[in-house]
């Protein structure tokens, strides 16, 4: 950014109750909170602005209330310059016409091509050249929310298995390899005839984490058709996903894997592999009394070109309210750009390098894997606009736990419920395309 001074004018930000610190902090003993404080202070000094934060619940349970708060302000002619909330919540604000097209602002200081913005997130949501929500290094939660597999190093060695690190480095880390490694690992250690945290088991993950394993095999939820409209990806409703989901159903039934056990099973040393976010090493795994490591979600096969580290929704997405006066947009876009660029320089290195990569990493190999996971972070439209797509992103997990409203098999869901999702996608296309013409 060029030298700018907005003479200590306030930039108002409506933020949310994020899972990890992200917005307004005090300088103290917490290294992450200190880096956020330093980022905010640098932005204020660089631009001559005063950042003011108003926090309100904006997680999944409060998406509607957050949207209503923004809508009430909009209807009365009031505004916050910038809004930031849970992925799903900001997406709802976008479909309600409450956010500006970030690529349609004259004399904007935003440059969404810079490395501090997530190109994957922008590509996943762009309508033509219109972008209503964005994320990247501006969100301290983003770098912590990419799914991966944590593994128990001691169990891997005791079972005489190949090192997952070596498998990744040799391009042999595939779903078939994972399935072979977890085969016949189950032991009912507490003899209660129930799969629970007291048992030894090969693979564990919450229902909302299991779809990441599907995406890791190169099966997206949505794609664009030739007309540029978002549609359900053919692989998701085709033979590939059906074969994968049948495999997942089988390993859960055979007790090689569990969709109900919690992280305590892993930290107690009973679980070989655990599906969770990469940032779990910062807090959830602190009680583990053994060496653990992490690797990306496995590829479908060795021919798959890259890994896909699906990003969980609690990353924050940002937008600018659509009724912010034109005369303020230079200051507001400069602030948004500066928050992202300073996040790239200050907060991300602290979170990743000092906390995730070094303090919690148990080896240099794990550090390298965390970097690979970060670099392969991947978004899908249906994970962002999940409310508008009838929670398609959670459907694979719900099928695995036999949720009656979704169906007890993947084929049943595809043949029964998926048509409703496709109808909702058509509505979303229409809405976003109309909004693109208004900004």
Short mmCIF file of C-alpha atoms in Angstrom, two decimals:
data_model
loop_
_atom_site.label_atom_id
_atom_site.label_comp_id
_atom_site.label_asym_id
_atom_site.label_seq_id
_atom_site.Cartn_x
_atom_site.Cartn_y
_atom_site.Cartn_z
CA UNK A 1 0.00 0.00 0.00
CA UNK A 2 1.18 3.57 -0.64
CA UNK A 3 1.71 6.01 2.20
CA UNK A 4 -1.77 6.81 3.53
CA UNK A 5 -3.06 8.73 6.53
CA UNK A 6 -6.76 8.72 7.33
CA UNK A 7 -6.21 11.01 10.32
CA UNK A 8 -7.26 8.57 13.05
CA UNK A 9 -10.70 7.92 11.59
CA UNK A 10 -12.55 4.91 13.03
CA UNK A 11 -13.05 1.76 11.01
CA UNK A 12 -15.84 -0.27 12.58
CA UNK A 13 -15.69 -4.08 12.44
CA UNK A 14 -18.50 -6.43 13.46
CA UNK A 15 -16.79 -9.68 14.48
CA UNK A 16 -17.80 -12.97 16.06
CA UNK A 17 -17.04 -15.44 18.84
CA UNK A 18 -14.33 -17.25 16.89
CA UNK A 19 -12.90 -20.52 18.18
CA UNK A 20 -9.41 -19.02 18.46
CA UNK A 21 -8.40 -15.38 19.12
CA UNK A 22 -8.56 -13.28 15.96
CA UNK A 23 -9.82 -9.74 16.44
CA UNK A 24 -9.22 -7.51 19.48
CA UNK A 25 -6.65 -8.63 22.06
CA UNK A 26 -4.50 -7.19 24.81
CA UNK A 27 -0.74 -7.52 24.98
CA UNK A 28 0.29 -10.06 27.61
CA UNK A 29 1.66 -13.58 27.98
CA UNK A 30 -0.10 -15.26 25.04
CA UNK A 31 2.11 -15.28 21.95
CA UNK A 32 -0.78 -15.52 19.49
CA UNK A 33 -2.78 -12.74 21.12
CA UNK A 34 0.34 -10.60 21.15
CA UNK A 35 0.81 -11.10 17.41
CA UNK A 36 -2.81 -10.06 16.79
CA UNK A 37 -2.32 -6.97 18.95
CA UNK A 38 0.84 -6.13 17.02
CA UNK A 39 -0.97 -6.65 13.69
CA UNK A 40 -3.77 -4.29 14.70
CA UNK A 41 -1.34 -1.70 16.02
CA UNK A 42 0.70 -1.83 12.81
CA UNK A 43 -2.44 -1.38 10.68
CA UNK A 44 -3.50 1.62 12.73
CA UNK A 45 -0.05 3.19 12.46
CA UNK A 46 0.36 2.47 8.74
CA UNK A 47 -3.01 3.88 7.75
CA UNK A 48 -3.77 6.41 10.47
CA UNK A 49 -7.00 4.62 11.47
CA UNK A 50 -8.57 3.48 14.72
CA UNK A 51 -9.89 -0.08 14.63
CA UNK A 52 -13.04 -0.61 16.68
CA UNK A 53 -14.39 -4.14 17.16
CA UNK A 54 -17.89 -5.13 18.21
CA UNK A 55 -18.21 -8.82 18.94
CA UNK A 56 -21.48 -10.71 18.64
CA UNK A 57 -22.16 -14.46 18.39
CA UNK A 58 -21.72 -15.52 14.77
CA UNK A 59 -21.05 -19.25 14.93
CA UNK A 60 -23.31 -21.89 13.36
CA UNK A 61 -25.90 -21.72 16.14
CA UNK A 62 -26.10 -17.95 15.83
CA UNK A 63 -25.89 -17.48 12.05
CA UNK A 64 -29.46 -16.22 11.82
CA UNK A 65 -29.06 -13.79 14.71
CA UNK A 66 -25.84 -12.41 13.25
CA UNK A 67 -27.51 -11.95 9.87
CA UNK A 68 -30.50 -10.25 11.54
CA UNK A 69 -28.18 -7.85 13.34
CA UNK A 70 -26.54 -6.86 10.06
CA UNK A 71 -29.92 -6.65 8.30
CA UNK A 72 -31.43 -4.47 11.03
CA UNK A 73 -28.53 -2.04 10.71
CA UNK A 74 -28.82 -2.07 6.93
CA UNK A 75 -32.59 -1.37 7.02
CA UNK A 76 -32.06 1.63 9.32
CA UNK A 77 -29.26 3.05 7.18
CA UNK A 78 -26.54 2.10 9.66
CA UNK A 79 -23.52 -0.05 8.88
CA UNK A 80 -20.31 -1.61 10.02
CA UNK A 81 -17.49 -0.99 7.59
CA UNK A 82 -16.34 -4.62 7.77
CA UNK A 83 -18.15 -7.75 8.90
CA UNK A 84 -16.39 -10.99 9.84
CA UNK A 85 -17.98 -14.22 11.02
CA UNK A 86 -18.06 -18.00 10.74
CA UNK A 87 -17.82 -19.16 7.12
CA UNK A 88 -21.50 -20.12 6.91
CA UNK A 89 -22.67 -16.92 8.60
CA UNK A 90 -20.83 -14.52 6.29
CA UNK A 91 -22.10 -16.53 3.31
CA UNK A 92 -25.68 -16.02 4.50
CA UNK A 93 -25.07 -12.27 4.70
CA UNK A 94 -23.80 -12.39 1.11
CA UNK A 95 -26.89 -14.14 -0.27
CA UNK A 96 -29.09 -11.58 1.50
CA UNK A 97 -27.47 -8.77 -0.51
CA UNK A 98 -25.85 -7.26 2.59
CA UNK A 99 -22.27 -7.34 1.26
CA UNK A 100 -20.54 -5.50 -1.56
CA UNK A 101 -18.90 -7.01 -4.60
CA UNK A 102 -15.28 -6.58 -3.58
CA UNK A 103 -14.20 -6.52 -7.22
CA UNK A 104 -16.69 -3.78 -8.08
CA UNK A 105 -15.34 -0.99 -5.89
CA UNK A 106 -13.82 1.98 -7.68
CA UNK A 107 -10.37 3.11 -6.50
CA UNK A 108 -10.13 0.09 -4.20
CA UNK A 109 -6.93 -0.79 -2.36
CA UNK A 110 -7.87 -4.49 -2.32
CA UNK A 111 -5.75 -6.84 -4.38
CA UNK A 112 -7.21 -10.32 -4.03
CA UNK A 113 -4.38 -11.76 -6.13
CA UNK A 114 -1.86 -11.16 -3.36
CA UNK A 115 -0.58 -14.21 -1.44
CA UNK A 116 -2.28 -13.15 1.79
CA UNK A 117 -5.69 -13.89 0.25
CA UNK A 118 -6.82 -17.50 -0.24
CA UNK A 119 -7.13 -18.06 -3.98
CA UNK A 120 -8.85 -21.39 -3.28
CA UNK A 121 -11.61 -19.70 -1.27
CA UNK A 122 -12.05 -16.92 -3.82
CA UNK A 123 -12.13 -19.33 -6.76
CA UNK A 124 -14.69 -21.46 -4.94
CA UNK A 125 -17.13 -18.58 -4.47
CA UNK A 126 -16.49 -16.21 -7.36
CA UNK A 127 -19.46 -15.46 -9.64
CA UNK A 128 -18.04 -14.17 -12.91
CA UNK A 129 -15.73 -11.46 -11.62
CA UNK A 130 -17.81 -10.80 -8.50
CA UNK A 131 -16.44 -11.66 -5.05
CA UNK A 132 -18.60 -10.99 -1.98
CA UNK A 133 -16.61 -12.73 0.78
CA UNK A 134 -12.92 -13.44 1.25
CA UNK A 135 -10.46 -14.97 3.66
CA UNK A 136 -6.77 -15.74 3.95
CA UNK A 137 -4.08 -14.64 6.39
CA UNK A 138 -6.56 -12.07 7.66
CA UNK A 139 -8.14 -14.99 9.56
CA UNK A 140 -5.91 -16.43 12.26
CA UNK A 141 -8.27 -19.41 12.38
CA UNK A 142 -7.68 -20.35 8.74
CA UNK A 143 -4.17 -21.73 9.13
CA UNK A 144 -5.41 -23.99 11.94
CA UNK A 145 -8.50 -25.45 10.24
CA UNK A 146 -7.17 -27.64 7.40
CA UNK A 147 -8.03 -31.30 7.95
CA UNK A 148 -5.28 -33.92 8.23
CA UNK A 149 -4.55 -37.23 9.93
CA UNK A 150 -2.71 -37.33 13.24
CA UNK A 151 -1.09 -40.65 14.07
CA UNK A 152 0.38 -42.36 17.11
CA UNK A 153 4.07 -42.91 16.36
CA UNK A 154 4.43 -45.54 19.08
CA UNK A 155 1.54 -47.63 17.71
CA UNK A 156 2.84 -47.37 14.15
CA UNK A 157 6.21 -48.70 15.29
CA UNK A 158 4.77 -51.41 17.54
CA UNK A 159 2.64 -52.74 14.65
CA UNK A 160 5.70 -52.80 12.39
CA UNK A 161 4.11 -50.42 9.91
CA UNK A 162 5.88 -48.15 7.44
CA UNK A 163 6.41 -44.59 8.54
CA UNK A 164 3.56 -42.40 7.22
CA UNK A 165 6.18 -39.72 6.55
CA UNK A 166 8.09 -42.06 4.26
CA UNK A 167 4.86 -43.03 2.52
CA UNK A 168 4.09 -39.37 1.77
CA UNK A 169 7.61 -38.68 0.56
CA UNK A 170 7.55 -41.75 -1.71
CA UNK A 171 4.08 -40.93 -3.13
CA UNK A 172 2.70 -44.09 -1.53
CA UNK A 173 0.32 -42.41 0.92
CA UNK A 174 -2.97 -43.56 -0.58
CA UNK A 175 -6.34 -44.63 0.77
CA UNK A 176 -5.51 -48.29 0.09
CA UNK A 177 -2.35 -47.92 2.16
CA UNK A 178 -4.30 -46.39 5.05
CA UNK A 179 -6.91 -49.14 4.92
CA UNK A 180 -4.19 -51.81 5.02
CA UNK A 181 -2.56 -50.14 8.02
CA UNK A 182 -5.77 -50.02 10.09
CA UNK A 183 -6.99 -53.51 9.17
CA UNK A 184 -7.62 -55.81 12.17
CA UNK A 185 -6.42 -53.23 14.71
CA UNK A 186 -9.60 -53.24 16.79
CA UNK A 187 -9.47 -54.60 20.35
CA UNK A 188 -12.35 -54.24 22.83
CA UNK A 189 -9.97 -53.37 25.63
CA UNK A 190 -12.64 -52.65 28.24
CA UNK A 191 -14.73 -55.72 27.29
CA UNK A 192 -18.04 -53.87 27.13
CA UNK A 193 -18.99 -54.93 23.57
CA UNK A 194 -19.26 -51.25 22.54
CA UNK A 195 -16.88 -49.30 20.33
CA UNK A 196 -15.77 -46.43 22.56
CA UNK A 197 -12.79 -44.39 23.71
CA UNK A 198 -11.47 -47.24 25.80
CA UNK A 199 -10.87 -49.48 22.79
CA UNK A 200 -7.89 -49.78 20.48
CA UNK A 201 -8.98 -48.80 17.00
CA UNK A 202 -7.37 -47.93 13.67
CA UNK A 203 -9.12 -44.76 12.51
CA UNK A 204 -11.34 -42.26 14.34
CA UNK A 205 -13.06 -39.04 13.32
CA UNK A 206 -16.22 -37.08 14.11
CA UNK A 207 -19.07 -37.34 11.60
CA UNK A 208 -18.33 -33.84 10.27
CA UNK A 209 -14.65 -34.74 9.75
CA UNK A 210 -15.19 -37.90 7.70
CA UNK A 211 -16.20 -36.05 4.48
CA UNK A 212 -12.65 -34.64 4.45
CA UNK A 213 -11.37 -38.16 3.82
CA UNK A 214 -13.64 -38.33 0.78
CA UNK A 215 -12.41 -34.96 -0.49
CA UNK A 216 -8.82 -36.01 0.11
CA UNK A 217 -9.42 -38.69 -2.52
CA UNK A 218 -10.21 -35.96 -5.04
CA UNK A 219 -14.01 -36.00 -4.78
CA UNK A 220 -15.35 -32.44 -4.55
CA UNK A 221 -18.88 -31.54 -3.53
CA UNK A 222 -19.51 -29.07 -6.32
CA UNK A 223 -18.02 -27.77 -9.53
CA UNK A 224 -18.91 -25.31 -12.28
CA UNK A 225 -20.58 -26.46 -15.48
CA UNK A 226 -19.85 -25.04 -18.94
CA UNK A 227 -22.21 -22.14 -18.28
CA UNK A 228 -20.30 -21.24 -15.11
CA UNK A 229 -23.08 -22.37 -12.78
CA UNK A 230 -22.39 -24.36 -9.63
CA UNK A 231 -23.57 -27.97 -9.79
CA UNK A 232 -23.06 -31.13 -7.76
CA UNK A 233 -19.84 -32.74 -8.95
CA UNK A 234 -20.37 -35.85 -11.04
CA UNK A 235 -17.88 -37.83 -8.93
CA UNK A 236 -19.91 -37.15 -5.79
CA UNK A 237 -23.03 -38.75 -7.21
CA UNK A 238 -21.18 -41.28 -9.36
CA UNK A 239 -19.35 -44.56 -9.03
CA UNK A 240 -16.23 -43.16 -7.36
CA UNK A 241 -17.98 -41.65 -4.34
CA UNK A 242 -20.30 -44.65 -4.05
CA UNK A 243 -17.31 -47.00 -3.97
CA UNK A 244 -15.51 -44.85 -1.37
CA UNK A 245 -18.55 -44.44 0.84
CA UNK A 246 -19.23 -48.18 0.70
CA UNK A 247 -15.63 -48.72 1.81
CA UNK A 248 -16.07 -46.28 4.70
CA UNK A 249 -19.32 -47.96 5.73
CA UNK A 250 -17.56 -51.34 5.69
CA UNK A 251 -14.59 -50.34 7.84
CA UNK A 252 -16.89 -48.73 10.41
CA UNK A 253 -19.04 -51.86 10.51
CA UNK A 254 -15.94 -54.07 10.84
CA UNK A 255 -14.72 -51.80 13.69
CA UNK A 256 -11.47 -50.91 11.94
CA UNK A 257 -12.76 -47.35 12.20
CA UNK A 258 -15.19 -45.36 14.33
CA UNK A 259 -17.31 -42.31 13.64
CA UNK A 260 -18.40 -41.84 17.26
CA UNK A 261 -15.24 -42.00 19.37
CA UNK A 262 -13.76 -38.71 20.58
CA UNK A 263 -10.27 -37.23 20.65
CA UNK A 264 -9.74 -38.60 24.16
CA UNK A 265 -9.38 -42.04 22.62
CA UNK A 266 -6.43 -40.75 20.63
CA UNK A 267 -4.79 -38.83 23.48
CA UNK A 268 -5.10 -41.90 25.72
CA UNK A 269 -2.94 -43.82 23.23
CA UNK A 270 -5.59 -46.20 21.88
CA UNK A 271 -6.07 -44.84 18.35
CA UNK A 272 -3.72 -45.26 15.40
CA UNK A 273 -5.06 -42.44 13.15
CA UNK A 274 -7.29 -39.49 14.03
CA UNK A 275 -9.03 -37.19 11.51
CA UNK A 276 -8.98 -33.60 12.74
CA UNK A 277 -7.83 -30.08 11.93
CA UNK A 278 -4.10 -29.40 11.68
CA UNK A 279 -4.30 -26.83 14.49
CA UNK A 280 -5.44 -29.52 16.90
CA UNK A 281 -1.77 -29.92 17.79
CA UNK A 282 -1.97 -26.57 19.55
CA UNK A 283 -4.54 -27.55 22.15
CA UNK A 284 -6.53 -30.77 21.73
CA UNK A 285 -3.48 -33.03 21.69
CA UNK A 286 -1.64 -31.43 24.58
CA UNK A 287 -2.64 -34.30 26.87
CA UNK A 288 -1.09 -37.00 24.69
CA UNK A 289 1.63 -38.81 26.59
CA UNK A 290 3.29 -40.20 23.48
CA UNK A 291 4.95 -38.99 20.30
CA UNK A 292 2.47 -38.15 17.57
CA UNK A 293 2.81 -36.96 14.01
CA UNK A 294 0.55 -35.81 11.21
CA UNK A 295 0.21 -36.32 7.47
CA UNK A 296 -2.20 -35.03 4.82
CA UNK A 297 -5.38 -36.90 4.05
CA UNK A 298 -4.38 -39.78 1.76
CA UNK A 299 -4.70 -39.56 -2.01
CA UNK A 300 -7.09 -41.84 -3.86
CA UNK A 301 -4.15 -43.46 -5.65
CA UNK A 302 -0.57 -42.67 -6.67
CA UNK A 303 -1.77 -41.08 -9.91
CA UNK A 304 -3.64 -38.32 -8.07
CA UNK A 305 -1.69 -35.13 -8.71
CA UNK A 306 -1.95 -33.48 -5.29
CA UNK A 307 -3.25 -33.68 -1.75
CA UNK A 308 -6.46 -31.91 -0.74
CA UNK A 309 -6.56 -30.57 2.81
CA UNK A 310 -10.19 -29.57 3.22
CA UNK A 311 -10.71 -26.47 5.38
CA UNK A 312 -13.27 -26.75 8.18
CA UNK A 313 -15.85 -23.96 8.30
CA UNK A 314 -14.88 -22.09 11.51
CA UNK A 315 -12.34 -20.08 9.51
CA UNK A 316 -13.53 -16.47 9.36
CA UNK A 317 -14.74 -14.90 6.13
CA UNK A 318 -14.80 -11.13 5.70
CA UNK A 319 -16.96 -8.72 3.72
CA UNK A 320 -17.87 -5.05 3.40
CA UNK A 321 -21.47 -4.03 4.05
CA UNK A 322 -23.23 -3.03 0.86
CA UNK A 323 -24.45 0.30 2.24
CA UNK A 324 -21.05 1.63 3.31
CA UNK A 325 -20.88 5.13 1.71
CA UNK A 326 -18.70 5.38 -1.38
CA UNK A 327 -16.57 8.08 0.25
CA UNK A 328 -15.47 5.56 2.92
CA UNK A 329 -14.54 2.72 0.59
CA UNK A 330 -10.94 3.79 0.04
CA UNK A 331 -10.31 3.73 3.77
CA UNK A 332 -12.23 0.51 4.30
CA UNK A 333 -10.57 -1.42 1.46
CA UNK A 334 -7.16 -0.19 2.58
CA UNK A 335 -7.88 -1.46 6.10
CA UNK A 336 -9.05 -4.85 4.85
CA UNK A 337 -5.99 -5.23 2.63
CA UNK A 338 -3.64 -4.11 5.39
CA UNK A 339 -5.16 -6.49 7.95
CA UNK A 340 -4.56 -9.35 5.53
CA UNK A 341 -1.04 -8.35 4.53
CA UNK A 342 0.04 -7.76 8.13
CA UNK A 343 -1.54 -11.08 9.07
CA UNK A 344 0.63 -12.65 6.38
CA UNK A 345 3.71 -10.99 7.90
CA UNK A 346 2.89 -11.17 11.60
CA UNK A 347 0.15 -13.49 12.79
CA UNK A 348 0.50 -16.47 10.43
CA UNK A 349 4.25 -16.91 11.05
CA UNK A 350 3.65 -16.88 14.81
CA UNK A 351 0.74 -19.33 14.69
CA UNK A 352 2.35 -21.66 12.20
CA UNK A 353 6.07 -21.46 12.84
CA UNK A 354 6.25 -20.87 16.58
CA UNK A 355 3.13 -22.63 17.85
CA UNK A 356 2.11 -25.32 15.36
CA UNK A 357 5.30 -26.07 13.54
CA UNK A 358 7.86 -25.89 16.32
CA UNK A 359 6.32 -25.88 19.78
CA UNK A 360 3.84 -28.67 19.05
CA UNK A 361 5.61 -30.47 16.23
CA UNK A 362 7.35 -33.57 17.53
CA UNK A 363 9.89 -33.76 14.71
CA UNK A 364 11.20 -31.92 11.66
CA UNK A 365 9.24 -34.41 9.55
CA UNK A 366 6.03 -33.30 11.24
CA UNK A 367 6.95 -29.67 10.64
CA UNK A 368 7.36 -30.42 6.95
CA UNK A 369 3.97 -32.18 6.86
CA UNK A 370 2.23 -29.23 8.55
CA UNK A 371 3.66 -26.99 5.86
CA UNK A 372 2.41 -29.33 3.14
CA UNK A 373 -1.05 -29.41 4.73
CA UNK A 374 -1.16 -25.62 4.92
CA UNK A 375 -0.08 -25.28 1.29
CA UNK A 376 -2.77 -27.72 0.08
CA UNK A 377 -5.67 -26.09 1.98
CA UNK A 378 -8.77 -26.48 -0.17
CA UNK A 379 -12.26 -24.95 -0.21
CA UNK A 380 -15.50 -26.07 -1.78
CA UNK A 381 -18.52 -23.84 -2.44
CA UNK A 382 -20.83 -26.23 -0.58
CA UNK A 383 -18.70 -26.01 2.57
CA UNK A 384 -18.96 -22.22 2.46
CA UNK A 385 -22.59 -21.90 1.36
CA UNK A 386 -23.58 -24.93 3.43
CA UNK A 387 -26.91 -23.54 4.64
CA UNK A 388 -27.91 -22.72 1.07
CA UNK A 389 -27.00 -26.24 -0.13
CA UNK A 390 -28.93 -28.15 2.56
CA UNK A 391 -25.72 -29.08 4.38
CA UNK A 392 -24.41 -31.22 1.55
CA UNK A 393 -20.97 -30.92 3.15
CA UNK A 394 -22.13 -32.98 6.16
CA UNK A 395 -24.12 -35.57 4.20
CA UNK A 396 -21.37 -38.23 3.97
CA UNK A 397 -20.89 -38.10 7.74
CA UNK A 398 -24.60 -38.24 8.45
CA UNK A 399 -24.97 -41.28 6.19
CA UNK A 400 -22.18 -43.04 8.07
CA UNK A 401 -23.99 -42.54 11.38
CA UNK A 402 -27.31 -43.72 9.86
CA UNK A 403 -29.10 -40.41 10.26
CA UNK A 404 -32.64 -41.23 9.11
CA UNK A 405 -33.22 -37.83 7.49
CA UNK A 406 -30.25 -38.46 5.17
CA UNK A 407 -30.55 -42.20 4.55
CA UNK A 408 -28.68 -45.27 5.68
CA UNK A 409 -26.56 -45.70 2.54
CA UNK A 410 -24.82 -43.29 0.23
CA UNK A 411 -26.70 -44.64 -2.78
CA UNK A 412 -29.95 -44.01 -0.91
CA UNK A 413 -28.96 -40.42 -0.22
CA UNK A 414 -27.91 -39.78 -3.82
CA UNK A 415 -31.08 -41.29 -5.24
CA UNK A 416 -33.38 -39.74 -2.65
CA UNK A 417 -32.15 -36.49 -1.13
CA UNK A 418 -29.57 -35.13 -3.54
CA UNK A 419 -32.18 -33.77 -5.97
CA UNK A 420 -33.25 -31.28 -3.29
CA UNK A 421 -29.64 -30.11 -2.97
CA UNK A 422 -29.45 -29.62 -6.73
CA UNK A 423 -32.60 -27.49 -6.62
CA UNK A 424 -31.09 -25.37 -3.85
CA UNK A 425 -27.91 -24.98 -5.89
CA UNK A 426 -29.94 -23.64 -8.80
CA UNK A 427 -31.53 -21.10 -6.44
CA UNK A 428 -28.10 -20.12 -5.13
CA UNK A 429 -26.80 -19.64 -8.68
CA UNK A 430 -29.74 -17.38 -9.50
CA UNK A 431 -29.27 -15.34 -6.33
CA UNK A 432 -25.52 -14.84 -6.72
CA UNK A 433 -25.80 -14.01 -10.40
CA UNK A 434 -28.47 -11.42 -9.70
CA UNK A 435 -26.40 -9.89 -6.92
CA UNK A 436 -23.42 -9.72 -9.28
CA UNK A 437 -25.45 -7.45 -11.57
CA UNK A 438 -26.35 -5.11 -8.71
CA UNK A 439 -22.82 -4.27 -7.52
#
